[in-house]
Coordinates of C-alpha atoms and ligand atoms in Angstrom, one line a residue:
M1 CA 2.2 36.1 -7.3
A2 CA -1.2 34.5 -6.8
A3 CA -3.6 35.3 -9.6
K4 CA -6.7 37.1 -8.5
S5 CA -9.0 34.4 -9.9
E6 CA -7.1 31.6 -8.1
R7 CA -9.4 29.5 -5.9
P8 CA -8.5 29.8 -2.2
A9 CA -6.6 26.8 -0.7
R10 CA -9.3 24.4 0.4
V11 CA -9.4 23.1 3.9
V12 CA -11.3 20.0 5.1
A13 CA -12.3 19.6 8.7
L14 CA -13.6 16.4 10.4
A15 CA -16.0 17.2 13.2
G16 CA -18.4 15.7 15.6
G17 CA -20.6 17.8 17.9
V18 CA -20.1 20.8 20.1
G19 CA -16.2 20.7 20.4
G20 CA -15.7 20.1 16.7
A21 CA -18.2 22.8 15.7
K22 CA -16.3 25.3 17.8
L23 CA -13.1 24.9 15.7
A24 CA -15.1 24.7 12.5
I25 CA -16.6 28.2 13.4
G26 CA -13.1 29.5 13.9
L27 CA -11.9 28.0 10.6
Q28 CA -14.8 29.5 8.7
A29 CA -13.9 32.9 10.3
A30 CA -10.2 32.6 9.4
L31 CA -10.6 31.3 5.8
P32 CA -11.8 33.0 2.7
R33 CA -15.6 32.5 2.0
G34 CA -16.2 29.0 0.6
A35 CA -12.7 27.6 1.4
L36 CA -13.9 25.3 4.2
T37 CA -15.6 21.9 3.9
V38 CA -16.7 20.1 7.1
I39 CA -17.2 16.3 7.1
V40 CA -19.6 15.5 10.0
N41 CA -20.2 12.4 12.0
T42 CA -23.7 11.0 11.5
G43 CA -23.3 8.0 13.9
D44 CA -25.2 10.0 16.5
D45 CA -28.3 10.3 14.3
F46 CA -31.4 8.6 15.4
E47 CA -35.2 8.3 14.9
H48 CA -37.2 10.2 17.5
W49 CA -40.9 11.3 17.4
G50 CA -41.0 9.6 14.0
L51 CA -38.3 12.0 12.6
T52 CA -34.7 11.6 11.6
I53 CA -32.5 13.7 14.0
C54 CA -28.9 14.5 12.9
P55 CA -27.5 16.2 16.0
D56 CA -23.9 16.7 14.9
I57 CA -24.9 18.0 11.4
D58 CA -27.2 20.5 13.1
T59 CA -24.7 21.6 15.7
V60 CA -22.2 22.3 12.9
L61 CA -24.9 24.0 10.7
Y62 CA -26.3 26.2 13.5
G63 CA -22.8 27.0 14.7
L64 CA -21.5 28.0 11.2
A65 CA -24.8 30.0 10.7
G66 CA -24.3 31.8 14.0
V67 CA -27.7 30.8 15.2
N68 CA -26.7 28.1 17.8
N69 CA -27.5 28.2 21.4
S70 CA -24.3 29.4 22.9
Q71 CA -25.0 28.1 26.3
T72 CA -25.6 24.4 25.4
G73 CA -23.6 24.4 22.1
W74 CA -26.4 22.4 20.5
G75 CA -29.9 23.5 19.3
R76 CA -31.1 27.0 18.3
D77 CA -30.7 30.4 19.8
N78 CA -33.9 32.1 21.1
E79 CA -35.6 28.8 21.2
T80 CA -39.1 28.1 22.5
W81 CA -40.3 24.7 23.8
N82 CA -44.1 24.6 23.2
V83 CA -44.1 21.2 21.4
L84 CA -41.8 19.6 24.0
T85 CA -44.0 20.8 26.8
E86 CA -47.1 19.5 25.1
M87 CA -45.4 16.2 24.3
R88 CA -44.5 15.8 28.0
R89 CA -48.1 16.6 29.0
L90 CA -49.4 14.0 26.7
G91 CA -47.1 11.4 28.1
G92 CA -44.7 11.3 25.1
E93 CA -40.9 11.0 25.3
S94 CA -39.3 14.2 26.5
W95 CA -35.8 13.2 27.6
F96 CA -34.3 14.5 24.3
R97 CA -35.1 18.2 24.1
L98 CA -36.2 19.3 20.7
G99 CA -37.1 23.0 20.6
D100 CA -39.8 24.4 18.3
K101 CA -37.5 26.0 15.8
D102 CA -35.2 23.0 15.7
L103 CA -38.2 20.8 15.2
G104 CA -39.2 22.7 12.1
L105 CA -35.8 21.7 10.6
H106 CA -36.3 18.0 11.6
L107 CA -39.8 18.0 10.0
L108 CA -38.4 19.3 6.7
R109 CA -35.4 17.0 6.6
S110 CA -37.5 14.0 7.3
Y111 CA -40.0 15.1 4.7
W112 CA -37.2 15.5 2.1
L113 CA -35.7 12.1 3.1
D114 CA -39.1 10.5 2.6
A115 CA -39.4 12.2 -0.8
G116 CA -36.1 10.5 -1.8
A117 CA -33.4 13.2 -1.4
N118 CA -30.2 12.1 0.2
L119 CA -28.6 13.5 3.4
T120 CA -25.8 15.3 1.4
E121 CA -28.3 17.1 -0.8
I122 CA -30.6 18.0 2.1
T123 CA -27.7 19.3 4.2
D124 CA -26.5 21.4 1.3
R125 CA -30.0 22.9 0.8
L126 CA -30.2 23.7 4.5
R127 CA -26.7 25.4 4.7
R128 CA -27.6 27.5 1.7
T129 CA -30.9 28.6 3.4
F130 CA -28.9 29.6 6.5
D131 CA -26.4 31.4 4.2
V132 CA -23.5 29.3 5.5
P133 CA -20.5 29.8 3.1
S134 CA -18.8 26.5 4.1
R135 CA -19.9 23.1 2.7
I136 CA -21.2 20.7 5.3
L137 CA -20.9 17.0 4.2
P138 CA -22.5 14.1 6.2
M139 CA -19.9 11.3 6.4
C140 CA -22.2 9.2 4.2
N141 CA -25.8 9.0 3.0
E142 CA -26.6 5.6 4.4
P143 CA -27.8 5.3 8.0
V144 CA -25.0 4.4 10.4
R145 CA -26.0 4.2 14.0
T146 CA -23.5 4.1 16.9
L147 CA -24.2 1.5 19.6
V148 CA -22.5 1.9 22.9
H149 CA -21.6 -1.3 24.8
T150 CA -21.6 -0.7 28.5
D151 CA -21.6 -2.6 31.8
E152 CA -25.4 -2.1 31.7
G153 CA -25.8 -3.6 28.2
T154 CA -25.8 -2.2 24.7
L155 CA -27.4 1.3 24.3
P156 CA -28.2 3.3 21.2
F157 CA -25.9 6.4 21.2
Q158 CA -28.4 9.0 22.4
D159 CA -29.7 6.7 25.2
Y160 CA -26.1 6.5 26.5
F161 CA -25.2 10.1 25.9
V162 CA -28.3 12.1 26.8
R163 CA -30.7 9.8 28.6
R164 CA -28.1 8.0 30.7
R165 CA -25.7 11.0 30.8
C166 CA -22.7 8.7 29.8
E167 CA -23.0 7.1 33.3
P168 CA -22.7 3.4 32.4
V169 CA -19.1 2.1 32.1
F170 CA -18.0 2.2 28.5
L171 CA -16.9 -1.1 27.0
G172 CA -16.9 -0.5 23.3
L173 CA -18.7 0.7 20.2
T174 CA -20.3 -0.8 17.1
F175 CA -21.2 1.4 14.1
V176 CA -24.2 -0.4 12.8
G177 CA -24.6 -0.1 9.0
A178 CA -21.0 1.2 8.5
E179 CA -20.1 -1.8 6.2
R180 CA -22.9 -0.7 3.8
A181 CA -21.9 3.0 3.8
K182 CA -20.4 4.4 0.7
L183 CA -17.8 7.2 0.3
T184 CA -19.7 10.1 -1.3
P185 CA -18.3 11.8 -4.5
D186 CA -18.3 15.1 -2.6
I187 CA -16.1 13.7 0.2
T188 CA -13.7 12.1 -2.3
E189 CA -13.4 15.3 -4.2
A190 CA -13.1 17.5 -1.1
L191 CA -10.3 15.3 0.4
Q192 CA -8.4 14.9 -2.9
S193 CA -8.4 18.7 -3.5
A194 CA -7.7 19.7 0.1
A195 CA -4.6 21.8 0.9
Q196 CA -5.1 20.8 4.6
V197 CA -7.2 18.4 6.6
I198 CA -7.9 19.2 10.2
I199 CA -9.4 16.7 12.7
C200 CA -11.3 19.0 15.1
P201 CA -11.1 18.5 18.9
S202 CA -14.0 16.0 18.9
N203 CA -14.3 12.8 20.9
P204 CA -11.9 10.4 19.0
Y205 CA -14.1 7.3 19.8
L206 CA -17.6 8.7 19.5
S207 CA -17.1 11.4 16.8
V208 CA -14.0 10.6 14.7
D209 CA -14.1 6.8 14.6
P210 CA -17.6 6.7 13.0
I211 CA -16.3 8.9 10.2
L212 CA -13.3 6.6 9.8
S213 CA -15.6 3.6 9.8
V214 CA -17.0 4.6 6.3
P215 CA -15.2 2.1 4.0
G216 CA -12.5 3.8 2.1
L217 CA -12.5 7.1 4.0
G218 CA -9.6 6.1 6.3
D219 CA -7.5 5.0 3.3
L220 CA -8.3 8.2 1.4
L221 CA -7.2 10.2 4.4
Q222 CA -4.0 8.2 4.6
D223 CA -3.3 8.8 0.9
V224 CA -4.2 12.6 0.7
R225 CA -1.3 14.8 -0.2
A226 CA -2.5 17.4 2.3
P227 CA -1.1 17.3 5.8
V228 CA -3.6 15.9 8.4
V229 CA -3.5 17.8 11.7
A230 CA -5.6 16.8 14.8
V231 CA -6.4 19.1 17.7
S232 CA -6.5 17.3 21.0
P233 CA -9.8 17.3 22.8
I234 CA -7.9 16.4 26.0
V235 CA -6.5 19.3 27.9
G236 CA -4.7 19.0 31.3
G237 CA -6.0 15.5 31.8
R238 CA -9.6 16.4 31.2
A239 CA -11.9 16.4 28.2
L240 CA -12.8 19.9 27.0
K241 CA -16.4 18.6 26.6
G242 CA -18.2 15.3 27.0
P243 CA -17.1 11.9 28.1
A244 CA -13.7 11.3 26.3
A245 CA -11.7 11.4 29.5
K246 CA -14.1 9.1 31.3
M247 CA -14.1 6.7 28.4
M248 CA -10.3 6.6 28.4
Q249 CA -10.2 5.8 32.1
E250 CA -12.7 3.1 31.6
M251 CA -10.6 1.6 28.9
G252 CA -7.6 1.7 31.2
R253 CA -5.9 4.4 29.1
S254 CA -4.3 7.6 30.4
T255 CA -6.4 10.7 30.0
S256 CA -3.7 12.4 27.9
P257 CA -3.3 13.9 24.4
L258 CA -0.9 11.0 23.9
T259 CA -3.8 8.6 24.0
V260 CA -5.5 10.6 21.3
A261 CA -2.4 10.7 19.1
E262 CA -1.8 7.0 19.5
H263 CA -5.5 6.3 18.6
L264 CA -5.3 8.4 15.4
G265 CA -1.8 6.9 14.7
D266 CA -0.5 7.0 11.2
L267 CA -3.2 9.3 9.9
L268 CA -1.5 12.3 11.5
S269 CA 1.1 14.6 10.0
G270 CA 0.9 16.9 13.0
F271 CA -0.8 17.3 16.3
V272 CA -2.0 20.3 18.3
I273 CA -2.0 20.2 22.1
D274 CA -2.7 22.7 24.8
R275 CA 0.2 24.6 26.4
R276 CA -0.7 22.9 29.7
D277 CA 0.4 19.6 28.1
R278 CA 3.5 20.9 26.4
A279 CA 5.8 18.8 28.6
L280 CA 4.6 15.8 26.6
A281 CA 6.1 17.3 23.4
Q282 CA 9.2 18.5 25.3
A283 CA 9.8 15.0 26.6
G284 CA 9.7 13.7 23.0
L285 CA 6.7 11.5 23.8
L286 CA 4.8 12.5 20.8
N287 CA 6.8 11.5 17.8
I288 CA 5.1 13.7 15.4
P289 CA 5.5 17.5 14.8
T290 CA 3.5 19.1 17.6
L291 CA 2.2 22.6 18.2
A292 CA 1.5 23.6 21.9
T293 CA -0.9 26.5 22.2
D294 CA -4.0 27.7 24.0
T295 CA -6.7 25.3 22.7
V296 CA -9.6 26.4 24.9
M297 CA -12.2 28.2 22.7
S298 CA -14.5 30.4 24.7
D299 CA -15.6 33.0 22.2
L300 CA -15.3 33.8 18.5
P301 CA -11.9 35.5 18.7
S302 CA -10.4 32.5 20.6
K303 CA -11.9 30.1 18.0
R304 CA -10.5 32.2 15.2
R305 CA -7.1 32.6 16.8
L306 CA -6.8 28.8 17.3
A307 CA -7.9 28.1 13.7
E308 CA -5.3 30.6 12.4
E309 CA -2.6 28.9 14.4
V310 CA -3.6 25.4 13.3
L311 CA -3.7 26.5 9.7
R312 CA -0.3 28.1 10.0
F313 CA 1.1 25.0 11.6
G314 CA -0.4 22.8 8.8
R315 CA 1.2 25.0 6.2
S316 CA 4.6 24.8 7.9
L317 CA 4.4 21.0 7.6
V318 CA 4.1 21.3 3.9
D319 CA 6.8 24.0 3.6
D320 CA 9.2 21.8 5.7
G321 CA 8.3 18.9 3.5
G322 CA 7.0 17.2 6.7
Ligands
FO1_1 N1 -27.8 17.0 24.3 C1 -28.2 16.8 25.5 O1 -27.4 16.6 26.4 N2 -29.6 16.9 25.9 C2 -30.5 17.1 25.0 O2 -31.7 17.1 25.3 C3 -30.1 17.3 23.6 C4 -31.0 17.6 22.6 C5 -30.6 17.8 21.3 C6 -31.5 18.2 20.3 C7 -31.0 18.5 19.0 C8 -29.7 18.4 18.7 O3 -29.3 18.6 17.5 C9 -28.8 18.0 19.7 C10 -29.2 17.7 21.0 N3 -28.3 17.4 22.0 C11 -28.7 17.2 23.3 C12 -26.9 17.2 21.7 C13 -26.5 15.9 21.2 O4 -27.3 14.8 21.6 C14 -25.0 15.6 21.5 O5 -24.3 16.7 21.8 C15 -24.4 14.9 20.3 O6 -25.0 13.9 19.7 C16 -22.9 14.5 20.7 O7 -22.1 15.1 19.7

């Protein structure tokens, strides 16, 4: 019988932006308070209006705090746009929409960064302020910036994603600064003590690969005792959100969960696909334990239900010795 004082089994999730945050919200709802740690992509971070913007950290933070804009998935709820409107009037850059409340956070984070705090400390201060019970860990403290190589040249990530709406043909990625990034003690500790690791349904190239580009992080994931389970962001031949399917086509790959599983390769102990794609598992094409279920998350109950199923599946892999 479990002693009352026993710490809840700890779960680590790897997440990028909107799609990843959805499952993280479900996991937080499904798990005991404090059991979840989310490692977040920072390759999308950039400098804008003289401030450091960390879109994926903020998407996860606002989502876990229940204050995100449920329409867009990013930014704050009940947002106002006075600064953006004035910036546009003055001829400043307005293609990246920073709301007033959101801007308050960017000002504070940039101020703290200038004062010498690191991104892990700052993110922890912020999540405590928002009363988020889960830990949110940036993939590293050093700046790593994703560059997207396209048929129209090389673009900084947010230029490709937001300004150009992912229209240029995707050719490849560079994670600038990754070679100087260091595994943080918090990430090492979280992964080593995890009972399960879940790779959220985030874009494998834009969101998961930058995390894996941090030297040592991929090896650590490979070596953890916990099962590593990924949830496919590709459902019925389409991406749940964002350009993953388009990128696969442009790389000449099939827009299939198979492509995701092959990409993540040896890291995985298990894979979760949508029931629409269950034929792949039935045909034995995925040669890892696979769960086929409803993976589309539209509201909190569906996020929580998927999280519970993924957790149960992960536990079954341990029980089966898989
Ligand atoms: N995404 C957009 O498509 N347009 C925007 O104007 C935009 C602004 C924005 C502001 C703050 C923030 O935290 C995120 C924002 N995002 C915006 C989302 C973001 O660029 C992407 O979803 C991620 O980087 C991809 O995961």
